[in-house]
Amino acid sequence: MQVDWNGPGDVVADLLRSGYLADSSLATAVFLSAKMNLPLYLEGEPGVGKTALAIAVANAVHRPLIRLQCYEGIDRESALYDWNYPRQLMHVRLAESSGRTVDAAIEDELYSERYLIARPLLQAISPKGPAPVLLIDEIDRSDDEFEAFLLEVLSEFQVTIPEIGTIRAVEYPLVFLTSNRSREVHEALKRRCLYQWLPYPTFDRELAIVTRLYQDLPQDLAMTLVNMVQRLRQEPLHKAPGIAETLDWAKAVGILSKTKLSPAVVEETLGCLIKYREDLERLTAVQTPLGSKLEQILKDVGLADGTRSL
């Protein structure tokens, strides 16, 4: 993809204007992906900003975003193209009602671009405008067969439709693949990509993200929010809160017009951070004479003095 970036610093600046705070390592990966026409494979825990990065890049370069959401059982027809069977059938019936014989000419009409339904991959290879940003989300939810098909498409950025012919990308899209690492993706697909691991952010980085997006949030409150989330990530939870959950929590606290956190506020808004019943029970169950795990965490971050028990 042709982009007006002279180096990773331009990527950092453009993403910042789009509301995404990228470090130099991530910005370098995005820059090289665009300049080398190689997909960028983003791996990390859910909620660390993989999908948000692709959205921010699309906004930054003023290109449309095309998203292919992977799921168990996804196949090439769902990702590439299909035929509009109801319209084809209507065409045949109209032809018959007008006295035409269904012959090779009719068949050619049926299998033309007029009746082609372009799915995300075909939309990205043959866009109606400039090359888009293509987000292939949660590739780890697909199977080996789909991975092999995807590798073929990403290697050449062209597809062959038997009834129409070969369609090639005039300009390569900027491609992002994301994985939550629920399973290992085949190394052949990874070798075709640049790779970037997205970890949970440090305290300072997460605080910068929160305060940039929610500038009306008091600094002390933002620091306490981030400190609480960072402490929760140290627990053996089924699903630790990611950046997305931190931002949801900050937004919720702002909507509730809270200027500081208390154990009661944490309890009332815990659903912004914890998304599994087992994790909630693990945190709130009284396990020691010191109270529940959540009460201990609240003490660790300085929120337990002079408040009621959870």
XYZ file of C-alpha atoms in Angstrom:
310
model
C 0.000 0.000 0.000
C 1.199 3.488 -0.847
C 1.290 5.576 2.345
C 2.833 8.950 3.164
C 5.096 7.642 5.908
C 8.815 8.364 5.914
C 9.486 6.381 9.058
C 7.978 4.864 12.224
C 7.737 8.321 13.779
C 5.121 9.280 11.202
C 3.144 6.180 12.148
C 3.256 7.116 15.842
C 2.015 10.628 15.059
C -0.767 9.510 12.712
C -2.003 6.839 15.109
C -1.953 9.310 17.981
C -4.230 11.601 15.988
C -6.529 8.593 15.531
C -6.593 7.987 19.283
C -4.145 5.057 19.397
C -0.946 5.280 21.434
C 1.695 3.095 19.740
C 5.250 2.529 20.935
C 8.236 2.567 18.580
C 8.321 -1.218 18.188
C 4.693 -1.462 17.103
C 4.975 1.611 14.884
C 8.012 0.095 13.174
C 6.100 -3.120 12.501
C 3.196 -1.187 10.949
C 5.574 0.931 8.863
C 7.451 -2.096 7.514
C 4.207 -3.954 6.823
C 3.028 -1.092 4.614
C 6.349 -0.593 2.834
C 7.110 -4.303 2.306
C 3.544 -5.293 1.345
C 3.573 -7.985 4.012
C 0.662 -8.772 6.345
C 1.211 -7.935 10.010
C 0.379 -10.811 12.350
C -0.694 -9.432 15.738
C -0.776 -11.840 18.649
C -1.712 -11.188 22.259
C -4.318 -11.633 24.953
C -7.862 -10.441 24.229
C -8.354 -6.750 24.808
C -4.779 -5.513 24.329
C -5.577 -3.418 21.251
C -4.993 -5.667 18.235
C -8.272 -4.959 16.468
C -8.192 -1.330 17.577
C -4.817 -0.936 15.876
C -6.184 -1.947 12.469
C -9.126 0.421 12.890
C -6.808 3.263 13.906
C -4.487 2.622 10.947
C -7.428 2.732 8.534
C -8.473 6.071 10.014
C -4.896 7.362 9.928
C -4.318 6.592 6.243
C -7.887 7.518 5.223
C -8.599 4.121 3.713
C -11.713 1.976 4.155
C -11.533 -0.879 6.642
C -12.687 -4.316 5.500
C -13.066 -6.832 8.309
C -13.163 -10.599 7.999
C -14.272 -12.056 11.322
C -13.069 -15.647 11.606
C -15.044 -18.323 13.409
C -15.109 -22.079 13.751
C -16.191 -23.559 10.429
C -15.500 -20.514 8.258
C -14.861 -21.527 4.638
C -13.631 -19.921 1.438
C -17.141 -19.074 0.227
C -17.798 -17.073 3.381
C -14.515 -15.208 2.999
C -14.120 -14.836 -0.774
C -17.299 -14.821 -2.868
C -20.650 -16.433 -3.462
C -23.365 -16.285 -6.092
C -26.666 -14.523 -5.588
C -28.870 -17.568 -6.127
C -32.254 -15.832 -5.600
C -31.422 -13.235 -8.266
C -30.103 -15.925 -10.611
C -33.320 -17.891 -10.209
C -35.389 -14.771 -10.847
C -33.347 -14.100 -13.988
C -34.043 -17.622 -15.275
C -37.775 -17.309 -14.600
C -37.958 -13.928 -16.317
C -36.104 -15.355 -19.301
C -38.496 -18.312 -19.501
C -41.552 -16.069 -19.166
C -40.327 -13.998 -22.102
C -39.964 -17.114 -24.243
C -36.197 -17.444 -24.071
C -34.591 -20.869 -23.867
C -32.232 -21.460 -20.976
C -29.035 -22.055 -22.926
C -25.339 -21.219 -22.743
C -26.043 -17.525 -23.256
C -28.351 -17.450 -20.259
C -25.786 -19.372 -18.230
C -23.100 -16.816 -19.101
C -25.406 -14.074 -17.911
C -26.067 -15.907 -14.661
C -22.382 -16.287 -13.828
C -21.305 -12.721 -14.452
C -20.219 -10.029 -12.009
C -23.817 -8.839 -11.891
C -24.714 -11.833 -9.722
C -21.435 -12.088 -7.817
C -21.481 -11.401 -4.085
C -18.030 -10.203 -3.061
C -17.058 -11.272 0.442
C -14.327 -9.472 2.461
C -11.284 -11.001 0.748
C -12.553 -10.279 -2.751
C -13.603 -6.779 -1.667
C -10.036 -6.166 -0.463
C -8.388 -7.527 -3.619
C -10.741 -5.775 -6.027
C -12.051 -2.666 -4.258
C -14.228 -0.081 -5.947
C -11.883 2.660 -4.695
C -8.375 2.819 -3.201
C -6.837 -0.251 -1.582
C -8.321 -0.803 1.877
C -6.995 -1.926 5.217
C -7.952 -5.595 5.558
C -8.467 -6.929 9.076
C -8.575 -10.719 9.396
C -9.736 -10.976 12.978
C -9.165 -13.955 15.303
C -7.524 -16.222 12.739
C -6.907 -18.746 15.529
C -10.632 -19.557 15.518
C -10.465 -20.957 11.973
C -9.130 -24.386 10.943
C -6.081 -25.669 9.050
C -7.939 -25.852 5.742
C -8.940 -22.206 5.904
C -5.410 -21.215 6.893
C -4.047 -22.949 3.789
C -6.554 -21.125 1.603
C -5.726 -17.811 3.252
C -2.008 -18.378 2.738
C -2.625 -18.847 -0.979
C -4.620 -15.622 -1.237
C -2.161 -13.540 0.791
C 0.819 -14.828 -1.160
C -0.372 -13.487 -4.524
C -3.273 -11.156 -3.717
C -5.186 -12.690 -6.568
C -8.093 -15.091 -6.875
C -9.479 -17.134 -9.728
C -13.221 -17.386 -10.220
C -13.789 -20.152 -12.809
C -16.776 -18.439 -14.427
C -15.091 -15.018 -14.638
C -11.310 -15.468 -14.569
C -8.412 -14.271 -12.427
C -8.764 -11.078 -10.421
C -5.547 -9.399 -9.251
C -5.037 -6.579 -6.803
C -3.894 -3.392 -8.532
C -2.636 -2.081 -5.190
C -1.990 -4.413 -2.268
C -4.190 -3.806 0.772
C -2.589 -3.300 4.154
C -3.374 -6.547 5.971
C -3.613 -7.217 9.700
C -4.202 -10.678 11.141
C -5.046 -10.993 14.821
C -4.831 -14.000 17.105
C -5.744 -14.481 20.760
C -3.534 -17.584 20.740
C -6.375 -19.947 21.584
C -4.460 -22.408 19.403
C -1.241 -22.370 17.408
C -1.621 -21.105 13.857
C 0.402 -22.981 11.235
C 3.932 -21.653 10.870
C 3.580 -21.378 7.071
C 1.039 -18.585 7.502
C 3.168 -16.833 10.105
C 6.210 -16.987 7.832
C 4.254 -15.035 5.230
C 3.748 -12.209 7.730
C 5.629 -9.816 9.925
C 5.010 -10.744 13.561
C 4.259 -8.534 16.540
C 3.394 -9.604 20.069
C 1.166 -7.149 21.954
C 1.625 -7.507 25.719
C -0.420 -5.943 28.468
C 0.735 -2.334 28.808
C 2.930 -1.047 31.605
C 1.366 1.184 34.238
C 2.685 4.381 32.652
C 1.563 3.401 29.184
C -1.909 2.347 30.285
C -2.292 5.545 32.284
C -1.324 7.572 29.211
C -3.953 5.735 27.134
C -6.693 6.334 29.711
C -5.904 10.004 30.306
C -5.655 10.753 26.599
C -9.075 9.263 25.826
C -10.792 10.531 28.993
C -9.209 13.898 29.634
C -11.929 14.965 32.100
C -11.058 12.084 34.429
C -9.174 13.337 37.514
C -5.535 12.247 37.436
C -5.700 10.582 40.859
C -8.784 8.622 39.830
C -7.160 7.526 36.570
C -4.060 6.370 38.456
C -6.162 4.363 40.901
C -8.165 2.773 38.077
C -5.035 1.680 36.259
C -3.368 0.507 39.467
C -6.409 -1.652 40.230
C -6.411 -3.217 36.769
C -2.674 -3.854 36.879
C -3.117 -5.586 40.248
C -5.997 -7.735 38.956
C -3.781 -9.000 36.135
C -1.493 -10.568 38.706
C -4.268 -12.946 39.735
C -4.784 -16.351 38.045
C -7.998 -15.314 36.317
C -9.598 -17.123 33.413
C -9.715 -13.797 31.581
C -7.649 -10.924 32.912
C -8.897 -7.436 32.022
C -7.283 -5.931 28.931
C -6.955 -2.337 27.818
C -10.473 -2.504 26.393
C -11.846 -3.351 29.842
C -9.801 -0.580 31.464
C -11.261 1.951 29.039
C -14.787 0.621 29.584
C -14.290 0.971 33.331
C -12.949 4.509 33.040
C -15.922 5.447 30.864
C -18.383 3.861 33.300
C -16.890 5.662 36.292
C -17.114 8.929 34.375
C -20.757 8.314 33.448
C -21.496 7.679 37.138
C -19.853 11.050 37.934
C -17.425 9.488 40.382
C -14.396 11.540 41.346
C -12.721 8.817 43.366
C -12.895 5.065 43.791
C -14.186 3.224 46.830
C -14.772 -0.471 47.470
C -18.494 0.119 46.883
C -17.851 1.706 43.481
C -15.489 -1.125 42.546
C -18.094 -3.714 43.519
C -20.852 -1.973 41.563
C -18.755 -1.669 38.397
C -16.770 -4.903 38.573
C -18.659 -6.201 35.538
C -16.673 -3.786 33.390
C -13.508 -5.729 34.222
C -14.504 -9.295 35.060
C -16.409 -11.238 32.401
C -16.547 -14.770 33.833
C -18.609 -15.950 36.784
C -15.776 -18.188 37.970
C -13.418 -15.220 38.137
C -16.009 -13.164 40.001
C -16.523 -15.945 42.546
C -12.771 -16.404 42.936
C -12.359 -12.736 43.734
C -15.340 -12.224 46.038
C -15.395 -15.497 47.993
C -14.082 -15.156 51.564
C -11.034 -17.430 51.577
C -8.915 -16.256 54.534
C -9.356 -14.408 57.847
C -8.214 -11.332 55.900
C -11.323 -11.537 53.755
C -11.841 -12.136 50.068
C -9.188 -11.847 47.402
C -10.859 -8.665 46.172
C -10.643 -7.114 49.637
C -6.944 -7.938 49.733
C -6.443 -6.342 46.316
C -8.303 -3.230 47.460
C -5.961 -2.981 50.428
C -2.977 -3.370 48.120
C -4.093 -0.366 46.055
C -5.076 1.705 49.091
C -8.854 1.506 48.815
C -9.891 -0.499 51.880
C -9.500 1.891 54.819
C -12.697 2.949 56.523
C -15.046 1.197 54.099
C -17.549 -1.577 54.371
C -16.679 -5.155 53.585
C -17.446 -6.571 50.169
